[in-house]
CSV table of C-alpha atoms in Angstrom, one decimal:
chain,number,residue,atom,x,y,z
F,1,MET,CA,0.1,0.0,-0.4
F,2,PRO,CA,1.5,3.1,-0.3
F,3,GLU,CA,2.7,5.3,2.1
F,4,ARG,CA,0.7,8.1,0.8
F,5,ASN,CA,-2.3,6.7,1.2
F,6,MET,CA,-2.4,5.1,5.0
F,7,THR,CA,-3.5,6.6,6.9
F,8,ARG,CA,-6.3,9.0,4.9
F,9,GLN,CA,-9.6,9.3,6.3
F,10,GLY,CA,-11.8,12.0,4.3
F,11,GLY,CA,-9.3,13.0,2.0
F,12,ARG,CA,-6.8,14.6,4.4
F,13,SER,CA,-3.3,14.1,4.2
F,14,ALA,CA,-1.2,12.5,6.4
F,15,PHE,CA,0.4,15.1,7.6
F,16,THR,CA,-2.2,17.1,8.4
F,17,GLU,CA,-3.5,13.2,9.9
F,18,GLY,CA,-0.6,13.4,12.6
F,19,VAL,CA,-1.9,17.2,13.7
F,20,ILE,CA,-5.2,16.3,14.9
F,21,ALA,CA,-3.7,12.9,16.7
F,22,CYS,CA,-2.0,14.8,18.2
F,23,GLY,CA,-3.8,16.7,19.1
F,24,PRO,CA,-5.9,14.7,22.9
F,25,THR,CA,-2.1,15.1,24.5
F,26,ILE,CA,-1.7,19.8,23.3
F,27,LEU,CA,-3.4,20.4,26.6
F,28,GLY,CA,-0.9,18.7,28.7
F,29,TYR,CA,2.3,19.7,26.3
F,30,TRP,CA,0.4,23.6,27.5
F,31,SER,CA,0.3,22.4,30.6
F,32,ILE,CA,3.5,21.6,31.7
F,33,GLY,CA,5.6,24.1,29.4
F,34,PHE,CA,3.9,26.5,31.5
F,35,ALA,CA,4.8,25.0,33.9
F,36,SER,CA,8.6,24.8,33.6
F,37,GLY,CA,8.9,28.3,31.4
F,38,ALA,CA,7.5,30.2,34.8
F,39,ILE,CA,9.8,27.5,36.5
F,40,GLY,CA,12.5,28.3,33.8
F,41,ALA,CA,11.7,32.4,34.6
F,42,VAL,CA,11.2,32.4,38.6
F,43,SER,CA,14.6,30.8,38.6
F,44,GLY,CA,16.4,33.2,37.1
F,45,PHE,CA,16.0,32.4,33.4
F,46,SER,CA,16.0,35.1,31.0
F,47,VAL,CA,12.9,34.4,27.7
F,48,PRO,CA,15.6,33.8,25.3
F,49,GLU,CA,17.4,31.2,27.6
F,50,ILE,CA,13.9,29.7,28.1
F,51,VAL,CA,13.1,29.2,24.7
F,52,LEU,CA,16.8,28.0,24.2
F,53,LEU,CA,16.3,24.9,27.0
F,54,ALA,CA,12.6,24.6,25.6
F,55,ALA,CA,14.3,24.4,21.8
F,56,PHE,CA,17.5,21.8,22.2
F,57,LEU,CA,15.9,20.0,25.3
F,58,TYR,CA,12.5,19.7,24.0
F,59,ALA,CA,11.7,17.2,27.5
F,60,GLY,CA,10.1,18.9,30.2
F,61,SER,CA,12.0,16.8,32.8
F,62,ALA,CA,15.6,17.7,31.8
F,63,GLN,CA,14.2,21.2,31.1
F,64,PHE,CA,13.6,21.0,34.7
F,65,LEU,CA,16.6,19.4,36.3
F,66,PHE,CA,18.7,22.1,34.2
F,67,TYR,CA,17.1,24.9,35.7
F,68,SER,CA,17.4,23.4,38.9
F,69,LEU,CA,20.9,22.0,38.9
F,70,TRP,CA,21.7,25.6,37.6
F,71,ALA,CA,20.5,27.5,40.1
F,72,ALA,CA,21.9,25.4,42.8
F,73,GLY,CA,25.2,26.3,40.6
F,74,ALA,CA,25.9,22.9,39.6
F,75,GLY,CA,28.3,22.2,36.4
F,76,PRO,CA,28.0,21.2,33.2
F,77,ALA,CA,29.2,18.6,33.9
F,78,ALA,CA,26.9,17.4,36.5
F,79,VAL,CA,24.2,18.8,34.3
F,80,ALA,CA,24.5,16.8,31.2
F,81,LEU,CA,25.2,13.6,33.7
F,82,ALA,CA,22.0,14.0,34.6
F,83,VAL,CA,19.9,15.6,31.7
F,84,LEU,CA,21.9,12.3,30.2
F,85,LEU,CA,20.4,10.3,33.0
F,86,VAL,CA,16.5,11.5,33.2
F,87,ASN,CA,16.6,11.2,28.5
F,88,ILE,CA,18.0,7.9,29.0
F,89,ARG,CA,14.2,6.3,28.2
F,90,TYR,CA,13.8,7.5,25.3
F,91,LEU,CA,16.2,4.8,24.3
F,92,LEU,CA,14.3,2.5,25.1
F,93,MET,CA,11.0,4.0,23.1
F,94,SER,CA,13.1,5.1,19.7
F,95,SER,CA,14.1,1.0,20.5
F,96,TYR,CA,11.2,-0.3,20.3
F,97,LEU,CA,9.5,2.5,17.5
F,98,ALA,CA,12.5,1.7,14.8
F,99,ARG,CA,11.2,-0.7,13.2
F,100,PHE,CA,8.2,0.5,12.0
F,101,PHE,CA,10.7,2.8,9.7
F,102,SER,CA,12.3,0.5,8.1
F,103,GLY,CA,11.5,1.6,4.6
F,104,SER,CA,12.7,5.2,5.9
F,105,SER,CA,15.5,7.4,4.6
F,106,MET,CA,18.3,8.3,6.7
F,107,MET,CA,17.1,11.7,6.7
F,108,GLN,CA,13.2,10.4,7.4
F,109,LYS,CA,14.6,8.0,10.2
F,110,PHE,CA,16.4,11.6,12.0
F,111,ALA,CA,14.0,13.3,11.8
F,112,SER,CA,11.6,10.6,12.8
F,113,GLY,CA,13.4,9.9,15.8
F,114,VAL,CA,15.2,13.8,16.8
F,115,LEU,CA,11.8,15.2,18.3
F,116,LEU,CA,10.1,12.1,20.1
F,117,THR,CA,8.4,12.5,23.1
F,118,ASP,CA,7.5,10.2,25.9
F,119,GLU,CA,3.5,12.0,24.3
F,120,THR,CA,4.5,11.7,21.4
F,121,PHE,CA,5.2,7.5,21.4
F,122,GLY,CA,2.3,6.9,23.3
F,123,VAL,CA,0.4,8.1,20.7
F,124,ALA,CA,2.7,7.2,17.3
F,125,ALA,CA,2.6,3.9,18.9
F,126,GLN,CA,-0.7,3.0,19.5
F,127,HIS,CA,-1.1,3.5,15.3
F,128,ALA,CA,1.3,1.6,14.5
F,129,GLY,CA,-0.3,-1.2,16.6
F,130,ARG,CA,-3.3,-0.1,14.9
F,131,TYR,CA,-2.1,0.4,11.3
F,132,GLY,CA,1.0,-2.2,11.5
F,133,ALA,CA,3.2,1.2,10.3
F,134,LEU,CA,4.4,5.0,11.0
F,135,PRO,CA,3.8,6.3,7.5
F,136,PHE,CA,7.2,9.8,7.9
F,137,ARG,CA,4.6,12.2,7.2
F,138,TRP,CA,1.6,11.7,9.5
F,139,MET,CA,4.8,11.1,12.5
F,140,LEU,CA,6.1,14.4,10.9
F,141,GLY,CA,2.6,16.5,11.5
F,142,LEU,CA,2.9,15.0,15.0
F,143,ASN,CA,6.3,15.6,16.0
F,144,VAL,CA,5.7,19.5,14.8
F,145,ALA,CA,2.2,19.9,16.0
F,146,ALA,CA,3.6,18.7,19.6
F,147,TYR,CA,6.9,21.3,19.0
F,148,ALA,CA,5.2,24.1,18.2
F,149,ASN,CA,3.2,24.3,20.7
F,150,TRP,CA,5.4,23.4,23.2
F,151,ILE,CA,8.2,26.0,22.0
F,152,VAL,CA,4.6,28.1,22.5
F,153,ALA,CA,4.2,27.3,25.3
F,154,ASN,CA,6.8,28.0,27.4
F,155,VAL,CA,7.8,31.1,25.8
F,156,VAL,CA,3.8,31.5,27.5
F,157,GLY,CA,4.8,30.4,31.1
F,158,ALA,CA,8.3,32.4,30.9
F,159,MET,CA,5.8,36.0,30.5
F,160,PHE,CA,3.2,35.5,32.7
F,161,ALA,CA,5.7,34.0,35.9
F,162,ALA,CA,5.1,37.0,37.2
F,163,VAL,CA,1.9,37.5,37.4
F,164,ILE,CA,0.2,33.8,38.5
F,165,PRO,CA,1.0,32.7,41.8
F,166,ALA,CA,4.7,29.7,42.1
F,167,GLY,CA,1.5,27.5,43.9
F,168,ILE,CA,-0.2,26.5,40.4
F,169,SER,CA,3.3,27.1,38.6
F,170,HIS,CA,4.6,24.3,40.4
F,171,GLY,CA,1.3,22.8,41.0
F,172,LEU,CA,0.5,22.5,36.6
F,173,GLY,CA,3.7,20.2,36.4
F,174,PHE,CA,2.0,16.9,38.5
F,175,SER,CA,-0.3,17.1,34.8
F,176,LEU,CA,2.6,15.1,33.4
F,177,THR,CA,1.4,11.8,35.6
F,178,ALA,CA,-2.6,13.0,35.1
F,179,MET,CA,-1.6,12.7,31.1
F,180,PHE,CA,0.0,9.7,31.4
F,181,ILE,CA,-2.4,7.9,33.6
F,182,GLY,CA,-4.9,9.1,30.8
F,183,LEU,CA,-2.3,7.4,27.9
F,184,LEU,CA,-2.2,4.4,30.6
F,185,ALA,CA,-5.9,3.6,30.1
F,186,LEU,CA,-6.2,4.7,26.6
F,187,ASN,CA,-4.1,1.8,26.1
F,188,TYR,CA,-5.7,-0.5,28.4
F,189,PHE,CA,-8.9,0.1,26.7
F,190,GLY,CA,-8.2,-0.5,22.8
F,191,SER,CA,-5.4,-3.2,23.9
F,192,ALA,CA,-7.0,-7.1,22.7
F,193,GLN,CA,-4.8,-8.4,25.8
F,194,LYS,CA,-6.2,-7.0,28.6
F,195,ARG,CA,-4.8,-9.5,30.9
F,196,LEU,CA,-1.0,-9.1,29.6
F,197,GLU,CA,-1.9,-4.5,31.0
F,198,ILE,CA,-2.8,-5.5,33.0
F,199,VAL,CA,0.3,-8.0,34.3
F,200,ALA,CA,3.2,-5.4,32.3
F,201,MET,CA,1.9,-2.2,34.1
F,202,VAL,CA,1.1,-5.1,38.3
F,203,VAL,CA,4.9,-6.1,37.5
F,204,SER,CA,6.3,-2.0,36.4
F,205,ALA,CA,4.7,-0.6,39.5
F,206,ALA,CA,6.5,-3.7,42.0
F,207,ALA,CA,10.0,-2.8,40.1
F,208,VAL,CA,9.4,0.3,40.5
F,209,LEU,CA,8.2,0.6,44.1
F,210,GLY,CA,10.9,-1.8,45.7
F,211,THR,CA,13.7,-0.2,44.5
F,212,MET,CA,13.0,3.1,44.5
F,213,GLY,CA,13.9,2.9,48.0
F,214,PHE,CA,18.0,2.4,46.9
F,215,LEU,CA,17.9,3.4,43.8
F,216,ASP,CA,17.1,6.5,41.4
F,217,VAL,CA,14.1,6.8,40.2
F,218,ASN,CA,15.2,6.3,36.2
F,219,VAL,CA,16.6,3.5,36.4
F,220,SER,CA,14.4,2.2,39.0
F,221,ILE,CA,11.7,3.3,35.8
F,222,LEU,CA,14.4,1.8,33.5
F,223,ILE,CA,14.4,-1.6,35.6
F,224,ALA,CA,10.5,-2.1,35.4
F,225,THR,CA,10.3,-1.2,31.9
F,226,ALA,CA,12.6,-4.4,31.3
F,227,LEU,CA,11.6,-7.0,33.3
F,228,ALA,CA,7.8,-5.6,33.0
F,229,ALA,CA,8.7,-6.0,29.0
F,230,THR,CA,10.2,-9.5,30.0
F,231,ILE,CA,8.4,-10.7,31.5
F,232,CYS,CA,5.1,-10.0,29.0
F,233,ALA,CA,7.6,-11.1,25.9
F,234,THR,CA,7.7,-14.5,27.8
F,235,ALA,CA,4.7,-14.7,28.5
F,236,LEU,CA,3.0,-13.7,24.7
F,237,GLN,CA,6.2,-16.6,23.4
F,238,MET,CA,4.1,-19.7,25.6
F,239,GLN,CA,1.0,-18.7,24.6
F,240,ALA,CA,1.7,-18.7,20.7
F,241,ARG,CA,4.0,-21.6,21.6
F,242,ARG,CA,0.5,-23.9,23.1
F,243,GLY,CA,-1.6,-22.0,20.4
F,244,ARG,CA,1.0,-24.0,17.7
F,245,THR,CA,0.7,-27.2,19.8
F,246,ALA,CA,-2.8,-27.6,20.4
U,1,MET,CA,24.1,34.1,28.6
U,2,THR,CA,27.2,33.5,29.2
U,3,GLY,CA,29.6,30.5,27.3
U,4,SER,CA,29.2,28.0,29.9
U,5,PHE,CA,25.2,28.0,29.2
U,6,LEU,CA,25.3,27.5,26.3
U,7,VAL,CA,27.3,25.2,25.9
U,8,THR,CA,26.2,22.5,28.6
U,9,VAL,CA,22.7,23.9,26.3
U,10,ALA,CA,24.5,22.1,23.6
U,11,ILE,CA,26.0,19.2,25.2
U,12,CYS,CA,22.9,18.4,26.9
U,13,ALA,CA,21.2,19.2,23.1
U,14,ALA,CA,24.3,17.1,22.1
U,15,MET,CA,23.1,14.1,24.2
U,16,THR,CA,18.9,14.5,23.9
U,17,ILE,CA,19.1,13.7,19.8
U,18,CYS,CA,21.1,10.4,20.8
U,19,VAL,CA,19.2,8.7,22.4
U,20,ARG,CA,16.1,10.1,20.9
U,21,ALA,CA,17.2,9.3,16.7
U,22,LEU,CA,20.2,7.0,17.0
U,23,PRO,CA,18.4,3.4,17.9
U,24,ILE,CA,15.5,4.7,15.3
U,25,VAL,CA,18.4,5.6,12.4
U,26,PHE,CA,20.5,2.7,13.3
U,27,LEU,CA,18.2,-0.7,14.7
U,28,ALA,CA,15.6,0.2,11.8
U,29,GLY,CA,15.4,-2.9,9.1
U,30,VAL,CA,17.9,-4.6,12.0
U,31,ARG,CA,16.4,-8.1,12.4
U,32,LEU,CA,15.9,-8.6,15.8
U,33,PRO,CA,15.9,-12.0,17.3
U,34,ALA,CA,12.9,-13.2,17.3
U,35,PHE,CA,11.7,-12.9,20.7
U,36,ALA,CA,12.5,-9.2,21.0
U,37,MET,CA,10.6,-8.9,18.1
U,38,ALA,CA,7.2,-10.5,19.6
U,39,SER,CA,4.7,-8.2,21.4
U,40,SER,CA,4.0,-6.1,18.5
U,41,PRO,CA,2.4,-7.2,14.4
U,42,PRO,CA,5.3,-7.1,11.6
U,43,PRO,CA,4.8,-3.3,10.5
U,44,SER,CA,3.0,-3.5,6.2
């Protein structure tokens, strides 16, 4: 099937479909981006610095970390290492999506990966699960919509930091958690393997709770992801083997 | 905006780009073991 027709619905282009697919996450980008920009301004960063960070880091948790470490006087090496640790989860997301780009050019693969976020990964993984493909133009629409909203939300947050109470701007940080709960619920209700989804949730939650007391929470999340993925993949293999022998 | 700030942003950006884009660039089209592919159907 030609790529350009793969996601066409009602005459819309794949790019437009990608932009529309970004819709459910826009509110999340705005609330976290707004909080990020506001916290950056409150921490003493100028609007151009906040825009630079939003454009080049393009990751809420890494930006929050950057602001707090830099404001506390940490050196470039410490900040860079912390940002790497927080962002290392993208290795797993990007590796998962790689299989859907086997027919793409090097530039298309790079462009699709460089703007990957937790939210676009969630939306792209759902699309890939449903259609078995990730057309480049669809992914571009998704990424560009998310990126543009993120930058604008950061700028607006930085500019309005002076007029909103600090408690509200800090409280917006919880919207990140709320959005992921929403994405998880969407994934669960759309899944054909609900029992496996429950196993993955329980195993990963137990792994995080069991290791976060003595490990960094980012390392805990990586261990939980690897453990839950291994157990679920093993269960799927066993199920497939039983199906073949029955 | 100081030089050390710009250098730190550049290093952080380079690392973030690496972890985001390089797996897609280098793993796309690579035949992974069947075990690793068990959780989803192959792309059409």
